[in-house]
Amino acid sequence: MTSRQILNSLRDYESRNITFIDPDGGWPIVWKRARGVNVWDAEGKRYLDLTAAFGVAATGHANPRVVKAGQKQMAILPHAMGDVHPHELKACLARKLSAITFERWSTGRAKTIFCNSGFEAVEAALKTAFLATSKNGVIAFKGGYHGTGYGALNATHRAHFRAPFRDQLRQFGHFVGFPTAHDPASLPMVESEIRRVLRQREIGAILVEPIQVRGGINIPPKGFLKMLRRLCDDHKALLIADEIYTGFGRTGDWFACEHERVVPDVVCLGKALTGGFPLSACAGRSEVMDEAWPLSSGEAIHTSTFLGNPVGCAMALAQIEEIRSQNLVRRSARSGQHLLKGLESLGFERGGTRLSSRGRGLLAGLELRHDDGSPAGALAMRVIKKLLRCGFIFLPEGEHANIVSFTPALTISEAQLRSAVVALDRTLSWRE
């Protein structure tokens, strides 16, 4: 099938709210295959992928070690029985996640609930907080994105996702501002907001992305996570770190909370966990998890059919080993420095558009604003579509979609990053 035939079929048979098909034909492309940092469309055109498919392909698309692990497991045991009859790899992965999180952070072992998608891991964490504290309120942050399940929607700020379902939401989330590194004064203001909510509401958890990704690559000032840790301790609430996007080396550390040496009570993991299989995890300090969740009496109170799928577990173990053996965390930090320098070299103004860059590791963004300071979302999308025609895959981030984001595979070379920045530079210049 050609791209046009495939898109026509989706238009006819898929819910119309899923795939956006631009009438001008410039969006989307139809993926046919992918390898490393490259993607080929249905017509055979090659693209350099600067998204790693939402950050999933951290070790590269179709990483040979990860693929082999999945293929081998698929031939042996493609499915087990979730919370009933377990399999070996689920135990191995639970132990590995403990080793690379709470044991490495020197706070004892972790206990894990396996899930399928990121928002399910968030919802498992929210349930953990309620069971552990008996307090149903949750503090979350403006600009935050934690998924679109009904539980997670209570903590996802953007009205685009929440508004259509507001009447069905319990609305136990209480939103405060997210401080930004370029405005140090925002930190004490946010602390005051949080303290006010803690006085007025019964709060069982603070849920935070250490760096907001979909919110616009928003990096908080130093001391933010330590402040949250202190407030949670003072008010007997759990600190939940949503590391679904930022985990597994994306920001130049294994996990973004490590930049401040802050240990959460619960951490949510997904996306890059397997490199391409739907598997996520809610991992918490063992004493917290044991306090929250009762010993199973034969029927789990939070479960799913595909809990801890063997193929996903096999791929996750291979993915984690690939990140470790290839020193991809250190490589992400080093490559990210070069990327940020490249983005900064684009300047602060281009053809009446203000530019500002920010990033940590291989998580970076270039923000576009008009002269009056308003977000240049339509312009950012035109730039991204032009880059797509030139063979580069980018995504916009932020509520107004005015940030051109970089979340490439951690295996990307510095030469490939330079080529992407040069292409971005040329695309911005063509507007002048």
Short mmCIF file of C-alpha atoms in Angstrom, two decimals:
data_model
loop_
_atom_site.label_atom_id
_atom_site.label_comp_id
_atom_site.label_asym_id
_atom_site.label_seq_id
_atom_site.Cartn_x
_atom_site.Cartn_y
_atom_site.Cartn_z
CA MET A 1 0.00 0.00 0.00
CA THR A 2 1.16 3.54 -0.70
CA SER A 3 1.18 6.21 1.99
CA ARG A 4 -1.93 7.76 0.49
CA GLN A 5 -3.77 4.42 0.54
CA ILE A 6 -2.75 3.77 4.14
CA LEU A 7 -3.86 7.21 5.29
CA ASN A 8 -7.15 6.87 3.40
CA SER A 9 -7.74 3.54 5.14
CA LEU A 10 -7.08 5.14 8.53
CA ARG A 11 -9.43 7.97 7.65
CA ASP A 12 -12.13 5.43 6.87
CA TYR A 13 -11.62 2.94 9.70
CA GLU A 14 -9.77 4.55 12.62
CA SER A 15 -11.42 6.92 15.09
CA ARG A 16 -11.08 10.35 13.55
CA ASN A 17 -9.59 11.84 16.72
CA ILE A 18 -6.40 9.77 16.51
CA THR A 19 -4.28 10.43 13.41
CA PHE A 20 -4.11 14.03 12.19
CA ILE A 21 -3.93 14.11 8.40
CA ASP A 22 -3.11 17.56 7.09
CA PRO A 23 -5.17 18.47 4.00
CA ASP A 24 -2.02 19.86 2.36
CA GLY A 25 -0.45 16.40 2.40
CA GLY A 26 2.58 17.49 4.43
CA TRP A 27 1.74 15.48 7.55
CA PRO A 28 2.11 12.68 8.53
CA ILE A 29 4.55 10.30 6.90
CA VAL A 30 3.83 6.57 7.07
CA TRP A 31 6.61 4.59 8.73
CA LYS A 32 7.68 1.39 6.99
CA ARG A 33 10.82 0.39 8.91
CA ALA A 34 13.39 1.86 11.29
CA ARG A 35 16.96 1.09 12.29
CA GLY A 36 19.26 2.95 14.62
CA VAL A 37 18.48 6.65 14.26
CA ASN A 38 16.88 6.32 10.82
CA VAL A 39 13.31 5.76 9.67
CA TRP A 40 12.10 4.83 6.16
CA ASP A 41 8.64 5.69 4.95
CA ALA A 42 6.30 3.62 2.78
CA GLU A 43 7.92 5.03 -0.38
CA GLY A 44 11.44 4.24 0.82
CA LYS A 45 12.56 7.77 1.77
CA ARG A 46 15.01 7.86 4.70
CA TYR A 47 14.69 10.25 7.64
CA LEU A 48 16.89 11.14 10.60
CA ASP A 49 14.68 10.67 13.65
CA LEU A 50 15.17 13.31 16.34
CA THR A 51 12.28 11.96 18.45
CA ALA A 52 13.30 8.32 19.09
CA ALA A 53 9.55 7.73 18.65
CA PHE A 54 8.54 9.65 21.80
CA GLY A 55 11.84 8.73 23.46
CA VAL A 56 11.16 5.00 23.30
CA ALA A 57 14.07 3.97 21.06
CA ALA A 58 16.77 5.13 23.45
CA THR A 59 19.24 2.49 22.25
CA GLY A 60 18.22 2.99 18.62
CA HIS A 61 15.33 1.62 16.60
CA ALA A 62 15.39 -2.16 16.26
CA ASN A 63 18.45 -2.47 18.48
CA PRO A 64 19.83 -5.94 17.60
CA ARG A 65 20.32 -7.07 21.21
CA VAL A 66 16.83 -5.95 22.22
CA VAL A 67 15.18 -7.43 19.12
CA LYS A 68 16.96 -10.75 19.59
CA ALA A 69 15.83 -10.94 23.20
CA GLY A 70 12.23 -10.32 22.19
CA GLN A 71 12.32 -12.81 19.32
CA LYS A 72 13.84 -15.51 21.50
CA GLN A 73 11.24 -15.01 24.20
CA MET A 74 8.39 -14.87 21.69
CA ALA A 75 9.33 -18.37 20.51
CA ILE A 76 9.48 -19.75 24.05
CA LEU A 77 6.73 -18.00 26.03
CA PRO A 78 4.93 -15.01 24.50
CA HIS A 79 2.41 -14.67 27.33
CA ALA A 80 2.01 -15.81 30.93
CA MET A 81 -0.71 -15.15 33.50
CA GLY A 82 -0.08 -11.74 35.01
CA ASP A 83 -0.84 -11.91 38.73
CA VAL A 84 -1.60 -15.67 38.80
CA HIS A 85 1.14 -17.94 37.42
CA PRO A 86 4.39 -15.91 37.06
CA HIS A 87 7.45 -16.42 34.90
CA GLU A 88 11.15 -16.08 35.57
CA LEU A 89 11.81 -12.88 33.65
CA LYS A 90 9.25 -10.91 35.62
CA ALA A 91 11.20 -11.72 38.77
CA CYS A 92 14.48 -10.86 37.04
CA LEU A 93 13.21 -7.49 35.84
CA ALA A 94 11.70 -6.56 39.19
CA ARG A 95 15.06 -7.28 40.79
CA LYS A 96 16.92 -5.30 38.08
CA LEU A 97 14.67 -2.26 38.51
CA SER A 98 15.32 -2.37 42.24
CA ALA A 99 19.06 -2.52 41.59
CA ILE A 100 19.16 0.50 39.27
CA THR A 101 16.83 2.66 41.37
CA PHE A 102 16.43 2.45 45.13
CA GLU A 103 19.32 0.08 45.79
CA ARG A 104 21.64 2.29 43.75
CA TRP A 105 20.26 5.27 45.66
CA SER A 106 21.16 3.43 48.91
CA THR A 107 17.64 3.42 50.32
CA GLY A 108 16.95 -0.31 50.30
CA ARG A 109 15.16 -2.40 47.74
CA ALA A 110 12.24 -1.47 45.51
CA LYS A 111 9.01 -3.33 44.91
CA THR A 112 7.34 -3.01 41.53
CA ILE A 113 3.91 -3.11 39.96
CA PHE A 114 4.20 -3.84 36.24
CA CYS A 115 1.81 -2.13 33.86
CA ASN A 116 1.37 -1.68 30.12
CA SER A 117 1.52 2.05 29.39
CA GLY A 118 2.90 5.08 31.16
CA PHE A 119 -0.38 6.42 32.46
CA GLU A 120 -1.11 3.05 34.07
CA ALA A 121 2.14 3.30 36.02
CA VAL A 122 1.08 6.77 37.18
CA GLU A 123 -2.30 5.47 38.27
CA ALA A 124 -0.65 2.63 40.19
CA ALA A 125 1.49 5.25 41.94
CA LEU A 126 -1.58 7.35 42.79
CA LYS A 127 -3.28 4.29 44.25
CA THR A 128 -0.14 3.55 46.24
CA ALA A 129 -0.17 7.05 47.72
CA PHE A 130 -3.83 6.83 48.71
CA LEU A 131 -3.44 3.40 50.29
CA ALA A 132 -0.30 4.45 52.16
CA THR A 133 -1.59 7.79 53.49
CA SER A 134 -5.42 7.54 53.39
CA LYS A 135 -5.35 11.05 51.88
CA ASN A 136 -6.85 11.39 48.42
CA GLY A 137 -5.47 14.78 47.37
CA VAL A 138 -2.55 15.05 44.97
CA ILE A 139 -0.48 18.12 44.16
CA ALA A 140 0.53 18.27 40.50
CA PHE A 141 1.98 20.99 38.30
CA LYS A 142 0.77 23.32 35.61
CA GLY A 143 2.20 22.16 32.31
CA GLY A 144 2.49 18.60 33.59
CA TYR A 145 1.53 15.60 31.51
CA HIS A 146 0.93 12.21 33.13
CA GLY A 147 -1.29 10.50 30.58
CA THR A 148 -4.94 10.39 29.60
CA GLY A 149 -6.45 7.58 31.68
CA TYR A 150 -9.19 8.77 34.02
CA GLY A 151 -6.95 8.60 37.08
CA ALA A 152 -3.98 10.25 35.39
CA LEU A 153 -6.18 12.98 33.90
CA ASN A 154 -6.76 14.30 37.40
CA ALA A 155 -3.06 15.23 37.46
CA THR A 156 -2.57 16.17 33.79
CA HIS A 157 -2.92 19.91 33.58
CA ARG A 158 -3.57 20.75 29.93
CA ALA A 159 -7.24 21.56 29.27
CA HIS A 160 -7.01 20.00 25.81
CA PHE A 161 -6.91 16.56 27.46
CA ARG A 162 -9.01 17.21 30.58
CA ALA A 163 -11.83 19.51 29.49
CA PRO A 164 -13.91 17.04 27.43
CA PHE A 165 -14.11 14.68 30.43
CA ARG A 166 -14.18 17.15 33.32
CA ASP A 167 -17.66 16.13 34.45
CA GLN A 168 -16.54 12.53 34.90
CA LEU A 169 -13.34 13.30 36.80
CA ARG A 170 -12.99 13.04 40.55
CA GLN A 171 -10.70 16.10 40.33
CA PHE A 172 -8.49 15.21 43.28
CA GLY A 173 -5.55 16.96 41.63
CA HIS A 174 -4.53 20.43 42.84
CA PHE A 175 -2.35 22.32 40.39
CA VAL A 176 0.46 24.71 41.28
CA GLY A 177 2.99 26.49 39.10
CA PHE A 178 6.11 24.80 37.80
CA PRO A 179 9.25 26.87 38.46
CA THR A 180 11.72 27.43 35.64
CA ALA A 181 15.47 27.75 35.73
CA HIS A 182 15.43 31.07 33.86
CA ASP A 183 13.27 32.57 36.63
CA PRO A 184 14.86 31.77 40.02
CA ALA A 185 12.21 33.88 41.79
CA SER A 186 9.59 31.34 40.73
CA LEU A 187 10.91 28.73 43.19
CA PRO A 188 9.87 30.46 46.44
CA MET A 189 6.55 31.42 44.84
CA VAL A 190 5.83 27.78 43.99
CA GLU A 191 6.84 26.69 47.48
CA SER A 192 4.32 29.16 48.92
CA GLU A 193 1.62 27.77 46.62
CA ILE A 194 2.37 24.21 47.71
CA ARG A 195 2.37 25.13 51.38
CA ARG A 196 -1.02 26.79 50.99
CA VAL A 197 -2.51 23.68 49.37
CA LEU A 198 -0.98 21.48 52.06
CA ARG A 199 -2.68 23.61 54.72
CA GLN A 200 -6.04 23.58 53.00
CA ARG A 201 -6.27 20.02 51.65
CA GLU A 202 -5.57 16.46 52.66
CA ILE A 203 -2.62 15.71 50.37
CA GLY A 204 -1.27 12.20 50.02
CA ALA A 205 1.28 12.81 47.26
CA ILE A 206 3.15 15.32 45.17
CA LEU A 207 3.44 14.07 41.59
CA VAL A 208 6.16 15.67 39.49
CA GLU A 209 8.12 15.27 36.28
CA PRO A 210 11.70 16.24 37.26
CA ILE A 211 11.80 17.93 33.85
CA GLN A 212 8.55 18.58 32.00
CA VAL A 213 8.81 17.21 28.49
CA ARG A 214 5.43 17.58 26.82
CA GLY A 215 4.96 20.76 28.81
CA GLY A 216 7.77 22.36 26.81
CA ILE A 217 11.16 20.98 27.99
CA ASN A 218 10.73 22.93 31.23
CA ILE A 219 13.79 22.59 33.48
CA PRO A 220 13.26 23.67 37.09
CA PRO A 221 15.82 25.63 39.13
CA LYS A 222 18.26 23.86 41.40
CA GLY A 223 16.70 23.02 44.73
CA PHE A 224 13.20 22.34 43.40
CA LEU A 225 13.18 18.59 43.98
CA LYS A 226 14.88 18.99 47.37
CA MET A 227 12.14 21.40 48.37
CA LEU A 228 9.48 18.88 47.32
CA ARG A 229 11.24 16.13 49.24
CA ARG A 230 11.32 18.27 52.37
CA LEU A 231 7.65 19.22 52.13
CA CYS A 232 6.58 15.62 51.57
CA ASP A 233 8.55 14.53 54.62
CA ASP A 234 7.07 17.31 56.76
CA HIS A 235 3.48 16.54 55.73
CA LYS A 236 3.72 12.75 55.49
CA ALA A 237 2.99 12.69 51.77
CA LEU A 238 4.67 10.58 49.10
CA LEU A 239 6.94 12.11 46.48
CA ILE A 240 6.17 10.48 43.12
CA ALA A 241 8.64 11.05 40.29
CA ASP A 242 7.21 10.57 36.82
CA GLU A 243 10.35 9.49 34.95
CA ILE A 244 8.47 7.89 32.08
CA TYR A 245 10.06 10.25 29.55
CA THR A 246 13.16 11.37 31.47
CA GLY A 247 14.36 7.98 32.68
CA PHE A 248 17.06 5.61 31.39
CA GLY A 249 19.73 8.14 30.50
CA ARG A 250 17.65 10.69 28.63
CA THR A 251 18.91 13.66 30.69
CA GLY A 252 22.51 12.53 31.16
CA ASP A 253 21.86 10.61 34.38
CA TRP A 254 20.07 7.30 34.72
CA PHE A 255 17.12 9.24 36.11
CA ALA A 256 16.48 12.97 36.15
CA CYS A 257 15.90 13.10 39.91
CA GLU A 258 19.58 12.19 40.32
CA HIS A 259 20.66 15.66 39.16
CA GLU A 260 19.62 16.87 42.62
CA ARG A 261 20.39 13.61 44.43
CA VAL A 262 16.76 13.42 45.51
CA VAL A 263 15.19 10.02 46.13
CA PRO A 264 11.43 9.81 45.52
CA ASP A 265 9.15 7.38 47.35
CA VAL A 266 7.77 6.05 44.07
CA VAL A 267 9.12 6.31 40.52
CA CYS A 268 7.10 5.72 37.34
CA LEU A 269 8.96 4.19 34.39
CA GLY A 270 8.06 3.49 30.78
CA LYS A 271 8.88 4.51 27.19
CA ALA A 272 12.61 3.68 26.95
CA LEU A 273 12.20 0.77 29.38
CA THR A 274 11.85 -1.80 26.58
CA GLY A 275 12.82 0.07 23.43
CA GLY A 276 9.55 -0.73 21.72
CA PHE A 277 7.25 -3.05 23.67
CA PRO A 278 4.29 -1.77 25.75
CA LEU A 279 5.55 -2.24 29.29
CA SER A 280 5.76 0.21 32.18
CA ALA A 281 6.46 0.03 35.89
CA CYS A 282 5.58 1.68 39.16
CA ALA A 283 8.51 1.06 41.52
CA GLY A 284 8.52 2.20 45.12
CA ARG A 285 10.55 1.89 48.29
CA SER A 286 9.72 -1.53 49.73
CA GLU A 287 8.47 -0.15 53.06
CA VAL A 288 6.14 2.25 51.24
CA MET A 289 4.80 -0.43 48.92
CA ASP A 290 4.33 -2.92 51.76
CA GLU A 291 2.51 -0.33 53.85
CA ALA A 292 0.21 0.52 50.97
CA TRP A 293 -0.59 -2.83 49.39
CA PRO A 294 -1.94 -5.82 51.36
CA LEU A 295 -0.51 -9.28 50.93
CA SER A 296 -2.28 -11.00 48.04
CA SER A 297 -5.00 -13.38 49.16
CA GLY A 298 -5.42 -14.86 45.68
CA GLU A 299 -6.94 -11.90 43.85
CA ALA A 300 -4.86 -8.74 43.28
CA ILE A 301 -6.68 -5.42 43.68
CA HIS A 302 -4.63 -3.81 40.89
CA THR A 303 -3.79 -6.01 37.93
CA SER A 304 -4.16 -6.57 34.19
CA THR A 305 -4.16 -9.45 31.73
CA PHE A 306 -0.73 -8.61 30.32
CA LEU A 307 0.95 -7.65 33.60
CA GLY A 308 4.70 -8.22 33.28
CA ASN A 309 4.47 -9.74 29.80
CA PRO A 310 7.44 -12.11 29.22
CA VAL A 311 8.41 -10.57 25.86
CA GLY A 312 8.41 -7.09 27.34
CA CYS A 313 10.45 -8.24 30.33
CA ALA A 314 13.01 -9.89 28.07
CA MET A 315 13.35 -6.75 25.97
CA ALA A 316 13.59 -4.52 29.04
CA LEU A 317 16.43 -6.59 30.51
CA ALA A 318 18.28 -6.40 27.19
CA GLN A 319 17.58 -2.67 26.87
CA ILE A 320 18.93 -1.89 30.34
CA GLU A 321 22.05 -3.95 29.66
CA GLU A 322 22.56 -2.17 26.33
CA ILE A 323 22.34 1.23 28.02
CA ARG A 324 24.88 0.09 30.61
CA SER A 325 27.33 -1.72 28.34
CA GLN A 326 27.38 1.05 25.71
CA ASN A 327 27.82 3.81 28.35
CA LEU A 328 24.81 5.59 26.87
CA VAL A 329 24.07 7.61 30.00
CA ARG A 330 27.49 9.26 29.86
CA ARG A 331 27.18 9.60 26.09
CA SER A 332 23.82 11.35 26.50
CA ALA A 333 25.38 13.91 28.86
CA ARG A 334 28.30 14.57 26.51
CA SER A 335 26.23 14.71 23.32
CA GLY A 336 23.69 16.92 25.03
CA GLN A 337 26.33 19.54 25.77
CA HIS A 338 27.26 19.70 22.10
CA LEU A 339 23.60 19.84 21.09
CA LEU A 340 22.87 22.73 23.44
CA LYS A 341 25.87 24.68 22.14
CA GLY A 342 24.61 24.12 18.62
CA LEU A 343 21.15 25.41 19.51
CA GLU A 344 22.61 28.42 21.30
CA SER A 345 24.61 29.23 18.16
CA LEU A 346 21.35 29.85 16.32
CA GLY A 347 21.12 33.16 18.14
CA PHE A 348 18.31 34.90 20.00
CA GLU A 349 16.35 36.44 17.12
CA ARG A 350 15.56 35.35 13.61
CA GLY A 351 13.34 37.23 11.18
CA GLY A 352 11.21 38.78 13.90
CA THR A 353 11.06 35.57 15.93
CA ARG A 354 12.64 35.25 19.36
CA LEU A 355 14.61 32.05 19.95
CA SER A 356 15.58 30.47 23.25
CA SER A 357 17.09 27.06 23.86
CA ARG A 358 17.29 24.81 26.88
CA GLY A 359 18.13 21.21 27.59
CA ARG A 360 19.76 18.57 29.71
CA GLY A 361 21.38 15.54 28.16
CA LEU A 362 19.62 14.49 24.99
CA LEU A 363 16.45 16.28 26.01
CA ALA A 364 16.43 19.75 24.52
CA GLY A 365 14.17 22.29 22.89
CA LEU A 366 14.23 25.48 20.86
CA GLU A 367 11.39 27.83 21.80
CA LEU A 368 9.90 30.17 19.20
CA ARG A 369 8.05 33.35 20.20
CA HIS A 370 6.83 36.37 18.29
CA ASP A 371 8.24 39.85 18.95
CA ASP A 372 5.39 40.56 21.37
CA GLY A 373 6.32 37.49 23.43
CA SER A 374 3.38 35.35 22.35
CA PRO A 375 4.05 31.69 21.48
CA ALA A 376 4.78 31.07 17.79
CA GLY A 377 3.08 27.68 17.60
CA ALA A 378 1.91 27.89 14.00
CA LEU A 379 5.39 28.94 12.92
CA ALA A 380 7.03 26.10 14.85
CA MET A 381 4.74 23.62 13.12
CA ARG A 382 5.60 25.07 9.69
CA VAL A 383 9.28 24.72 10.53
CA ILE A 384 8.81 21.11 11.64
CA LYS A 385 6.85 20.25 8.49
CA LYS A 386 9.57 21.83 6.34
CA LEU A 387 12.18 19.79 8.18
CA LEU A 388 10.14 16.66 7.60
CA ARG A 389 10.21 17.32 3.85
CA CYS A 390 14.00 17.69 4.19
CA GLY A 391 14.30 14.30 5.88
CA PHE A 392 14.29 15.18 9.60
CA ILE A 393 11.62 14.03 12.07
CA PHE A 394 10.89 16.47 14.90
CA LEU A 395 7.97 17.02 17.27
CA PRO A 396 6.57 20.21 18.81
CA GLU A 397 6.13 20.42 22.58
CA GLY A 398 4.48 22.82 25.00
CA GLU A 399 0.85 23.83 25.48
CA HIS A 400 1.10 26.08 22.43
CA ALA A 401 3.29 23.64 20.43
CA ASN A 402 5.95 26.33 20.00
CA ILE A 403 9.00 24.34 21.13
CA VAL A 404 10.93 22.30 18.56
CA SER A 405 12.07 19.37 20.68
CA PHE A 406 15.06 17.02 20.49
CA THR A 407 14.69 13.57 22.08
CA PRO A 408 16.82 11.41 19.77
CA ALA A 409 18.20 7.96 20.42
CA LEU A 410 21.10 8.09 22.86
CA THR A 411 23.16 6.39 20.15
CA ILE A 412 22.97 9.37 17.80
CA SER A 413 26.34 10.72 16.68
CA GLU A 414 27.48 14.29 17.17
CA ALA A 415 27.76 14.62 13.38
CA GLN A 416 24.10 13.62 13.02
CA LEU A 417 23.09 16.12 15.71
CA ARG A 418 25.04 18.83 13.88
CA SER A 419 23.28 18.00 10.63
CA ALA A 420 19.91 18.37 12.36
CA VAL A 421 20.87 21.73 13.88
CA VAL A 422 22.19 22.94 10.49
CA ALA A 423 18.91 21.89 8.87
CA LEU A 424 16.98 23.75 11.57
CA ASP A 425 19.16 26.80 11.03
CA ARG A 426 18.52 26.74 7.28
CA THR A 427 14.80 26.28 7.76
CA LEU A 428 14.64 29.30 10.06
CA SER A 429 16.77 31.30 7.60
CA TRP A 430 14.51 30.47 4.64
CA ARG A 431 11.79 32.46 6.40
CA GLU A 432 13.86 35.66 6.38
#
